[in-house]
Amino acid sequence: MEYKDYYKTLGVAKTASEDEIKKAYRKLVRKYHPDVSKEADAQQKTQELNEAYGVLGDAEKRAAYDDLGRGHHYREGQQFRPPPDWGRTHGGGGGFGGMDSDFFADLFANLGGGRRRQARPRKGDDSHASIAIDVMDSYQGASRNITVYVTEADGYRSERTLTVNIPKGISAGQQLRLSGQGQGGAGGPGDLYLEVEFRPHPRYRVEGRDVYASVPVTPWELALGGEIEVNTPSGKLTVNVPAGSQTGRKLRLRGRGLPAKEAGDLYLLLEVVLPPATSEKGRAVYEAMARDLAFNPRAGD
């Protein structure tokens, strides 16, 4: 029988970690998914990726697969014979055939005897997409409707409108799993995985679980210090500005970032806003400051 190189399929080394295998699979399955890929063999490629990840993404199946090639350097498509007693060592095929791996199913069938196993109907492919949410959705939780297009088990394309619950505290890069909402298949539909991303916000910027917000302040609030009231994603707060602060200073509010068991922090970035000198009185104030303070910010250049 012909050898299948699952590591080559996913483009990872045989020493790859579980996380590296998962990242490689997600990247490739998004690239070749029939809904977005223009490649002629996108459907076949997606099936190969799912089969490879079905084995390498499971610790027990990966160990069994690695045992097949231990001490040899089999190449994709090369004829090979499994090591002696491999089938008995790995349970006679239980859990390795069917939708997880056509390769394993063929392998046990070729071993003969009581190990022959009838392949189960394959589940449909998992679907992968992204969902854009607002920063406030993570602070409060939300519900959003999305429209997806899937291929049913009979081959027809259909449109579905789904309600997605956004849990409080979710962060960018996390995935929401909608069971049974993927592509159709004889063994049942696959799942839909939605990767979360944040929409750009005019005031808030998210990094991991930390949130950054720009806060406009006056020159005297920076110079003299004191308490100011600011709007934050979790509501209005009173914060203290240290006297002698400069524009760009960061004030850290612990635990005010994205909510979680270990919540992130909120960083307030102070940005000075100058009052306009459009009136005589306003110009007089600036002229007095220039005369009395005699300050040159470029003196050290």
mmCIF file of C-alpha atoms in Angstrom:
data_model
loop_
_atom_site.group_PDB
_atom_site.id
_atom_site.type_symbol
_atom_site.label_atom_id
_atom_site.label_comp_id
_atom_site.label_asym_id
_atom_site.label_seq_id
_atom_site.Cartn_x
_atom_site.Cartn_y
_atom_site.Cartn_z
ATOM 1 C CA MET A 1 0.000 0.000 0.000
ATOM 2 C CA GLU A 2 1.047 3.629 -0.470
ATOM 3 C CA TYR A 3 2.345 5.679 2.444
ATOM 4 C CA LYS A 4 0.703 8.986 3.328
ATOM 5 C CA ASP A 5 2.965 11.666 4.790
ATOM 6 C CA TYR A 6 0.635 13.646 7.045
ATOM 7 C CA TYR A 7 3.444 15.907 8.251
ATOM 8 C CA LYS A 8 4.150 16.914 4.646
ATOM 9 C CA THR A 9 0.429 17.525 4.073
ATOM 10 C CA LEU A 10 0.338 20.054 6.917
ATOM 11 C CA GLY A 11 3.794 21.425 6.141
ATOM 12 C CA VAL A 12 5.218 20.786 9.620
ATOM 13 C CA ALA A 13 8.222 18.933 11.002
ATOM 14 C CA LYS A 14 7.830 15.549 12.697
ATOM 15 C CA THR A 15 8.932 17.241 15.915
ATOM 16 C CA ALA A 16 6.195 19.902 15.664
ATOM 17 C CA SER A 17 4.300 20.669 18.842
ATOM 18 C CA GLU A 18 0.552 20.224 19.200
ATOM 19 C CA ASP A 19 0.095 23.997 18.936
ATOM 20 C CA GLU A 20 2.245 24.223 15.778
ATOM 21 C CA ILE A 21 0.213 21.462 14.134
ATOM 22 C CA LYS A 22 -3.049 23.176 15.037
ATOM 23 C CA LYS A 23 -1.873 26.553 13.684
ATOM 24 C CA ALA A 24 -0.651 24.999 10.433
ATOM 25 C CA TYR A 25 -3.956 23.175 9.942
ATOM 26 C CA ARG A 26 -6.060 26.277 10.583
ATOM 27 C CA LYS A 27 -3.976 28.368 8.191
ATOM 28 C CA LEU A 28 -4.144 25.826 5.361
ATOM 29 C CA VAL A 29 -7.801 24.892 5.770
ATOM 30 C CA ARG A 30 -8.751 28.569 5.517
ATOM 31 C CA LYS A 31 -6.582 28.914 2.402
ATOM 32 C CA TYR A 32 -8.033 25.900 0.579
ATOM 33 C CA HIS A 33 -11.613 25.948 1.817
ATOM 34 C CA PRO A 34 -13.892 25.548 -1.239
ATOM 35 C CA ASP A 35 -15.924 28.613 -0.231
ATOM 36 C CA VAL A 36 -12.936 30.946 -0.642
ATOM 37 C CA SER A 37 -10.264 29.117 -2.651
ATOM 38 C CA LYS A 38 -9.972 29.409 -6.424
ATOM 39 C CA GLU A 39 -7.770 26.304 -6.640
ATOM 40 C CA ALA A 40 -9.219 23.547 -8.841
ATOM 41 C CA ASP A 41 -8.400 20.867 -6.246
ATOM 42 C CA ALA A 42 -9.551 22.871 -3.208
ATOM 43 C CA GLN A 43 -12.149 20.269 -2.173
ATOM 44 C CA GLN A 44 -9.642 17.392 -2.375
ATOM 45 C CA LYS A 45 -6.976 19.455 -0.601
ATOM 46 C CA THR A 46 -9.376 20.283 2.226
ATOM 47 C CA GLN A 47 -10.221 16.588 2.670
ATOM 48 C CA GLU A 48 -6.519 15.726 2.829
ATOM 49 C CA LEU A 49 -5.912 18.425 5.432
ATOM 50 C CA ASN A 50 -8.814 17.198 7.556
ATOM 51 C CA GLU A 51 -7.545 13.608 7.350
ATOM 52 C CA ALA A 52 -4.008 14.640 8.309
ATOM 53 C CA TYR A 53 -5.159 16.759 11.230
ATOM 54 C CA GLY A 54 -7.562 14.027 12.350
ATOM 55 C CA VAL A 55 -4.471 11.897 13.033
ATOM 56 C CA LEU A 56 -1.734 14.358 14.003
ATOM 57 C CA GLY A 57 -4.134 16.436 16.105
ATOM 58 C CA ASP A 58 -4.864 13.436 18.351
ATOM 59 C CA ALA A 59 -2.036 12.295 20.638
ATOM 60 C CA GLU A 60 -2.926 8.571 20.530
ATOM 61 C CA LYS A 61 -3.395 8.447 16.770
ATOM 62 C CA ARG A 62 -0.241 10.455 16.167
ATOM 63 C CA ALA A 63 1.759 7.998 18.272
ATOM 64 C CA ALA A 64 0.354 5.088 16.285
ATOM 65 C CA TYR A 65 1.155 6.847 13.014
ATOM 66 C CA ASP A 66 4.701 7.653 14.131
ATOM 67 C CA ASP A 67 5.228 3.974 14.957
ATOM 68 C CA LEU A 68 4.542 3.109 11.308
ATOM 69 C CA GLY A 69 7.566 4.987 10.060
ATOM 70 C CA ARG A 70 9.889 4.592 13.013
ATOM 71 C CA GLY A 71 13.402 3.841 11.765
ATOM 72 C CA HIS A 72 12.429 4.453 8.112
ATOM 73 C CA HIS A 73 12.165 7.467 5.835
ATOM 74 C CA TYR A 74 9.019 6.791 3.852
ATOM 75 C CA ARG A 75 8.005 9.333 1.220
ATOM 76 C CA GLU A 76 4.509 10.316 0.110
ATOM 77 C CA GLY A 77 3.119 7.628 -2.223
ATOM 78 C CA GLN A 78 5.936 5.152 -1.536
ATOM 79 C CA GLN A 79 4.991 1.485 -1.186
ATOM 80 C CA PHE A 80 5.549 0.166 2.340
ATOM 81 C CA ARG A 81 4.566 -2.580 4.757
ATOM 82 C CA PRO A 82 3.587 -1.913 8.389
ATOM 83 C CA PRO A 83 5.880 -3.191 11.155
ATOM 84 C CA PRO A 84 5.123 -6.677 12.541
ATOM 85 C CA ASP A 85 2.321 -6.802 15.146
ATOM 86 C CA TRP A 86 1.582 -3.095 14.600
ATOM 87 C CA GLY A 87 -2.147 -3.788 14.277
ATOM 88 C CA ARG A 88 -2.348 -5.736 17.555
ATOM 89 C CA THR A 89 -0.230 -3.127 19.319
ATOM 90 C CA HIS A 90 -2.626 -0.377 18.343
ATOM 91 C CA GLY A 91 -5.883 -2.027 19.104
ATOM 92 C CA GLY A 92 -6.833 -3.682 15.844
ATOM 93 C CA GLY A 93 -7.919 -0.420 14.269
ATOM 94 C CA GLY A 94 -10.387 0.758 16.860
ATOM 95 C CA GLY A 95 -10.862 4.489 16.478
ATOM 96 C CA PHE A 96 -8.404 4.814 13.559
ATOM 97 C CA GLY A 97 -10.614 4.124 10.578
ATOM 98 C CA GLY A 98 -13.574 5.927 9.083
ATOM 99 C CA MET A 99 -13.652 9.670 8.963
ATOM 100 C CA ASP A 100 -10.385 10.093 10.859
ATOM 101 C CA SER A 101 -8.039 8.562 8.325
ATOM 102 C CA ASP A 102 -8.591 6.754 5.037
ATOM 103 C CA PHE A 103 -4.970 5.648 5.305
ATOM 104 C CA PHE A 104 -5.536 3.915 8.656
ATOM 105 C CA ALA A 105 -8.783 2.368 7.422
ATOM 106 C CA ASP A 106 -7.017 0.882 4.371
ATOM 107 C CA LEU A 107 -4.103 -0.236 6.539
ATOM 108 C CA PHE A 108 -6.284 -2.287 8.899
ATOM 109 C CA ALA A 109 -8.289 -3.696 6.017
ATOM 110 C CA ASN A 110 -5.073 -4.957 4.413
ATOM 111 C CA LEU A 111 -3.965 -6.581 7.653
ATOM 112 C CA GLY A 112 -6.870 -9.017 7.241
ATOM 113 C CA GLY A 113 -8.531 -11.318 9.759
ATOM 114 C CA GLY A 114 -10.571 -9.865 12.568
ATOM 115 C CA ARG A 115 -9.006 -6.487 12.074
ATOM 116 C CA ARG A 116 -10.993 -5.682 8.939
ATOM 117 C CA ARG A 117 -13.128 -2.642 9.599
ATOM 118 C CA GLN A 118 -15.911 -1.125 7.556
ATOM 119 C CA ALA A 119 -15.402 2.604 7.076
ATOM 120 C CA ARG A 120 -18.041 4.798 8.630
ATOM 121 C CA PRO A 121 -19.729 7.512 6.569
ATOM 122 C CA ARG A 122 -17.591 10.647 6.586
ATOM 123 C CA LYS A 123 -18.752 13.726 8.395
ATOM 124 C CA GLY A 124 -18.854 16.945 6.464
ATOM 125 C CA ASP A 125 -15.881 19.308 6.545
ATOM 126 C CA ASP A 126 -15.558 21.895 9.270
ATOM 127 C CA SER A 127 -16.041 25.469 8.104
ATOM 128 C CA HIS A 128 -13.809 28.332 9.201
ATOM 129 C CA ALA A 129 -14.682 32.018 9.103
ATOM 130 C CA SER A 130 -14.107 35.199 11.075
ATOM 131 C CA ILE A 131 -16.509 37.375 13.031
ATOM 132 C CA ALA A 132 -15.840 41.051 13.774
ATOM 133 C CA ILE A 133 -17.093 42.379 17.105
ATOM 134 C CA ASP A 134 -16.850 45.658 19.009
ATOM 135 C CA VAL A 135 -14.697 46.129 22.106
ATOM 136 C CA MET A 136 -17.842 46.694 24.141
ATOM 137 C CA ASP A 137 -19.144 43.254 23.098
ATOM 138 C CA SER A 138 -16.281 41.680 25.050
ATOM 139 C CA TYR A 139 -16.985 43.818 28.125
ATOM 140 C CA GLN A 140 -20.723 43.145 28.185
ATOM 141 C CA GLY A 141 -21.349 40.050 26.070
ATOM 142 C CA ALA A 142 -23.597 40.228 23.013
ATOM 143 C CA SER A 143 -25.652 38.345 20.451
ATOM 144 C CA ARG A 144 -25.029 38.734 16.706
ATOM 145 C CA ASN A 145 -26.693 37.315 13.594
ATOM 146 C CA ILE A 146 -24.490 36.091 10.738
ATOM 147 C CA THR A 147 -25.177 34.534 7.340
ATOM 148 C CA VAL A 148 -23.166 31.534 6.138
ATOM 149 C CA TYR A 149 -23.265 29.422 2.995
ATOM 150 C CA VAL A 150 -22.796 25.668 3.237
ATOM 151 C CA THR A 151 -22.931 22.634 0.972
ATOM 152 C CA GLU A 152 -25.499 20.157 2.228
ATOM 153 C CA ALA A 153 -25.071 16.368 2.159
ATOM 154 C CA ASP A 154 -27.042 16.224 -1.116
ATOM 155 C CA GLY A 155 -24.594 18.620 -2.773
ATOM 156 C CA TYR A 156 -26.884 21.647 -2.820
ATOM 157 C CA ARG A 157 -25.730 25.021 -1.528
ATOM 158 C CA SER A 158 -27.844 26.660 1.135
ATOM 159 C CA GLU A 159 -27.866 29.913 3.062
ATOM 160 C CA ARG A 160 -28.199 29.895 6.840
ATOM 161 C CA THR A 161 -28.785 32.761 9.241
ATOM 162 C CA LEU A 162 -27.297 31.916 12.635
ATOM 163 C CA THR A 163 -27.436 33.648 15.986
ATOM 164 C CA VAL A 164 -24.014 33.772 17.613
ATOM 165 C CA ASN A 165 -23.650 34.409 21.335
ATOM 166 C CA ILE A 166 -20.546 36.487 22.102
ATOM 167 C CA PRO A 167 -19.371 35.532 25.611
ATOM 168 C CA LYS A 168 -18.173 38.230 27.972
ATOM 169 C CA GLY A 169 -14.385 38.471 28.081
ATOM 170 C CA ILE A 170 -13.640 36.957 24.675
ATOM 171 C CA SER A 171 -10.448 38.226 23.006
ATOM 172 C CA ALA A 172 -9.141 38.459 19.447
ATOM 173 C CA GLY A 173 -7.905 35.159 18.022
ATOM 174 C CA GLN A 174 -10.231 32.988 20.101
ATOM 175 C CA GLN A 175 -12.639 30.735 18.245
ATOM 176 C CA LEU A 176 -16.346 30.154 18.711
ATOM 177 C CA ARG A 177 -17.515 26.639 17.784
ATOM 178 C CA LEU A 178 -21.001 26.176 16.363
ATOM 179 C CA SER A 179 -21.632 22.444 16.415
ATOM 180 C CA GLY A 180 -23.262 20.962 13.312
ATOM 181 C CA GLN A 181 -23.163 24.186 11.297
ATOM 182 C CA GLY A 182 -20.338 23.213 8.939
ATOM 183 C CA GLN A 183 -20.458 21.444 5.573
ATOM 184 C CA GLY A 184 -22.876 18.566 5.084
ATOM 185 C CA GLY A 185 -21.760 14.943 4.841
ATOM 186 C CA ALA A 186 -23.158 11.414 4.838
ATOM 187 C CA GLY A 187 -22.031 10.993 8.447
ATOM 188 C CA GLY A 188 -23.553 14.306 9.528
ATOM 189 C CA PRO A 189 -22.485 17.940 9.212
ATOM 190 C CA GLY A 190 -19.167 19.317 10.359
ATOM 191 C CA ASP A 191 -18.776 22.237 12.732
ATOM 192 C CA LEU A 192 -18.370 25.947 12.111
ATOM 193 C CA TYR A 193 -15.430 27.742 13.741
ATOM 194 C CA LEU A 194 -15.563 31.533 13.958
ATOM 195 C CA GLU A 195 -12.326 33.356 14.760
ATOM 196 C CA VAL A 196 -12.913 36.581 16.679
ATOM 197 C CA GLU A 197 -11.436 39.905 15.607
ATOM 198 C CA PHE A 198 -12.121 43.424 16.896
ATOM 199 C CA ARG A 199 -13.409 46.223 14.704
ATOM 200 C CA PRO A 200 -11.306 49.417 14.789
ATOM 201 C CA HIS A 201 -12.536 51.849 17.454
ATOM 202 C CA PRO A 202 -11.943 55.630 17.470
ATOM 203 C CA ARG A 203 -10.847 55.624 21.134
ATOM 204 C CA TYR A 204 -9.950 52.104 22.194
ATOM 205 C CA ARG A 205 -7.158 49.809 21.015
ATOM 206 C CA VAL A 206 -6.866 46.181 22.169
ATOM 207 C CA GLU A 207 -3.618 44.265 22.631
ATOM 208 C CA GLY A 208 -4.175 40.791 24.015
ATOM 209 C CA ARG A 209 -6.366 41.373 27.056
ATOM 210 C CA ASP A 210 -5.114 44.931 27.642
ATOM 211 C CA VAL A 211 -7.000 47.965 26.355
ATOM 212 C CA TYR A 212 -5.502 51.367 25.502
ATOM 213 C CA ALA A 213 -7.562 54.567 25.478
ATOM 214 C CA SER A 214 -6.582 58.146 24.572
ATOM 215 C CA VAL A 215 -7.701 60.746 27.115
ATOM 216 C CA PRO A 216 -7.710 64.450 26.152
ATOM 217 C CA VAL A 217 -6.453 66.744 28.940
ATOM 218 C CA THR A 218 -5.755 70.462 29.300
ATOM 219 C CA PRO A 219 -2.261 71.917 29.842
ATOM 220 C CA TRP A 220 -3.129 72.913 33.414
ATOM 221 C CA GLU A 221 -4.443 69.423 34.247
ATOM 222 C CA LEU A 222 -1.050 68.047 33.216
ATOM 223 C CA ALA A 223 0.974 70.752 34.945
ATOM 224 C CA LEU A 224 -1.008 71.070 38.184
ATOM 225 C CA GLY A 225 -2.392 67.531 38.448
ATOM 226 C CA GLY A 226 -5.650 66.574 40.086
ATOM 227 C CA GLU A 227 -8.681 64.384 39.560
ATOM 228 C CA ILE A 228 -10.408 64.099 36.190
ATOM 229 C CA GLU A 229 -13.431 62.099 35.074
ATOM 230 C CA VAL A 230 -12.956 59.823 32.053
ATOM 231 C CA ASN A 231 -15.160 57.488 30.040
ATOM 232 C CA THR A 232 -13.919 53.881 29.943
ATOM 233 C CA PRO A 233 -15.397 50.682 28.438
ATOM 234 C CA SER A 234 -16.608 49.726 31.924
ATOM 235 C CA GLY A 235 -18.160 53.152 32.678
ATOM 236 C CA LYS A 236 -17.112 56.574 33.951
ATOM 237 C CA LEU A 237 -14.191 56.644 36.369
ATOM 238 C CA THR A 238 -12.397 59.321 38.370
ATOM 239 C CA VAL A 239 -8.617 59.100 38.026
ATOM 240 C CA ASN A 240 -5.781 61.165 39.437
ATOM 241 C CA VAL A 241 -3.339 62.886 37.081
ATOM 242 C CA PRO A 242 0.055 63.388 38.785
ATOM 243 C CA ALA A 243 1.293 66.982 38.763
ATOM 244 C CA GLY A 244 3.964 67.646 36.166
ATOM 245 C CA SER A 245 2.739 64.992 33.744
ATOM 246 C CA GLN A 246 3.597 65.250 30.061
ATOM 247 C CA THR A 247 1.492 64.381 27.039
ATOM 248 C CA GLY A 248 1.852 60.675 26.226
ATOM 249 C CA ARG A 249 2.027 59.593 29.869
ATOM 250 C CA LYS A 250 0.306 56.259 30.581
ATOM 251 C CA LEU A 251 -1.928 55.729 33.583
ATOM 252 C CA ARG A 252 -2.458 52.042 34.357
ATOM 253 C CA LEU A 253 -5.774 50.841 35.782
ATOM 254 C CA ARG A 254 -5.318 47.231 36.884
ATOM 255 C CA GLY A 255 -8.052 44.758 35.995
ATOM 256 C CA ARG A 256 -9.963 47.256 33.834
ATOM 257 C CA GLY A 257 -9.042 45.613 30.529
ATOM 258 C CA LEU A 258 -10.992 42.780 28.916
ATOM 259 C CA PRO A 259 -12.834 40.906 31.684
ATOM 260 C CA ALA A 260 -11.712 37.387 32.543
ATOM 261 C CA LYS A 261 -10.548 35.271 35.464
ATOM 262 C CA GLU A 262 -7.288 37.157 35.005
ATOM 263 C CA ALA A 263 -8.544 40.415 33.526
ATOM 264 C CA GLY A 264 -6.327 42.643 31.435
ATOM 265 C CA ASP A 265 -5.393 46.223 32.313
ATOM 266 C CA LEU A 266 -6.642 49.534 30.960
ATOM 267 C CA TYR A 267 -4.010 52.092 29.952
ATOM 268 C CA LEU A 268 -5.030 55.740 29.685
ATOM 269 C CA LEU A 269 -2.780 57.731 27.347
ATOM 270 C CA LEU A 270 -2.815 61.440 28.267
ATOM 271 C CA GLU A 271 -2.909 63.747 25.246
ATOM 272 C CA VAL A 272 -2.841 67.502 25.774
ATOM 273 C CA VAL A 273 -5.404 69.581 23.901
ATOM 274 C CA LEU A 274 -4.642 73.316 23.651
ATOM 275 C CA PRO A 275 -7.481 75.837 23.916
ATOM 276 C CA PRO A 276 -7.687 78.044 20.807
ATOM 277 C CA ALA A 277 -6.216 81.564 20.876
ATOM 278 C CA THR A 278 -8.953 83.050 18.737
ATOM 279 C CA SER A 279 -10.043 85.816 21.139
ATOM 280 C CA GLU A 280 -8.096 88.776 22.488
ATOM 281 C CA LYS A 281 -8.298 87.357 25.981
ATOM 282 C CA GLY A 282 -7.045 83.989 24.793
ATOM 283 C CA ARG A 283 -4.096 85.529 22.979
ATOM 284 C CA ALA A 284 -3.281 87.608 26.060
ATOM 285 C CA VAL A 285 -3.101 84.484 28.202
ATOM 286 C CA TYR A 286 -0.688 82.791 25.785
ATOM 287 C CA GLU A 287 1.433 85.940 25.511
ATOM 288 C CA ALA A 288 1.632 86.135 29.310
ATOM 289 C CA MET A 289 2.698 82.473 29.476
ATOM 290 C CA ALA A 290 5.380 83.062 26.866
ATOM 291 C CA ARG A 291 6.676 86.058 28.767
ATOM 292 C CA ASP A 292 6.409 84.840 32.363
ATOM 293 C CA LEU A 293 7.348 81.159 31.959
ATOM 294 C CA ALA A 294 10.184 81.704 29.480
ATOM 295 C CA PHE A 295 10.099 78.052 28.558
ATOM 296 C CA ASN A 296 11.880 76.628 25.498
ATOM 297 C CA PRO A 297 11.177 72.902 24.926
ATOM 298 C CA ARG A 298 13.949 72.759 22.294
ATOM 299 C CA ALA A 299 16.684 74.219 24.493
ATOM 300 C CA GLY A 300 18.458 70.860 24.778
ATOM 301 C CA ASP A 301 18.504 70.094 21.020
#
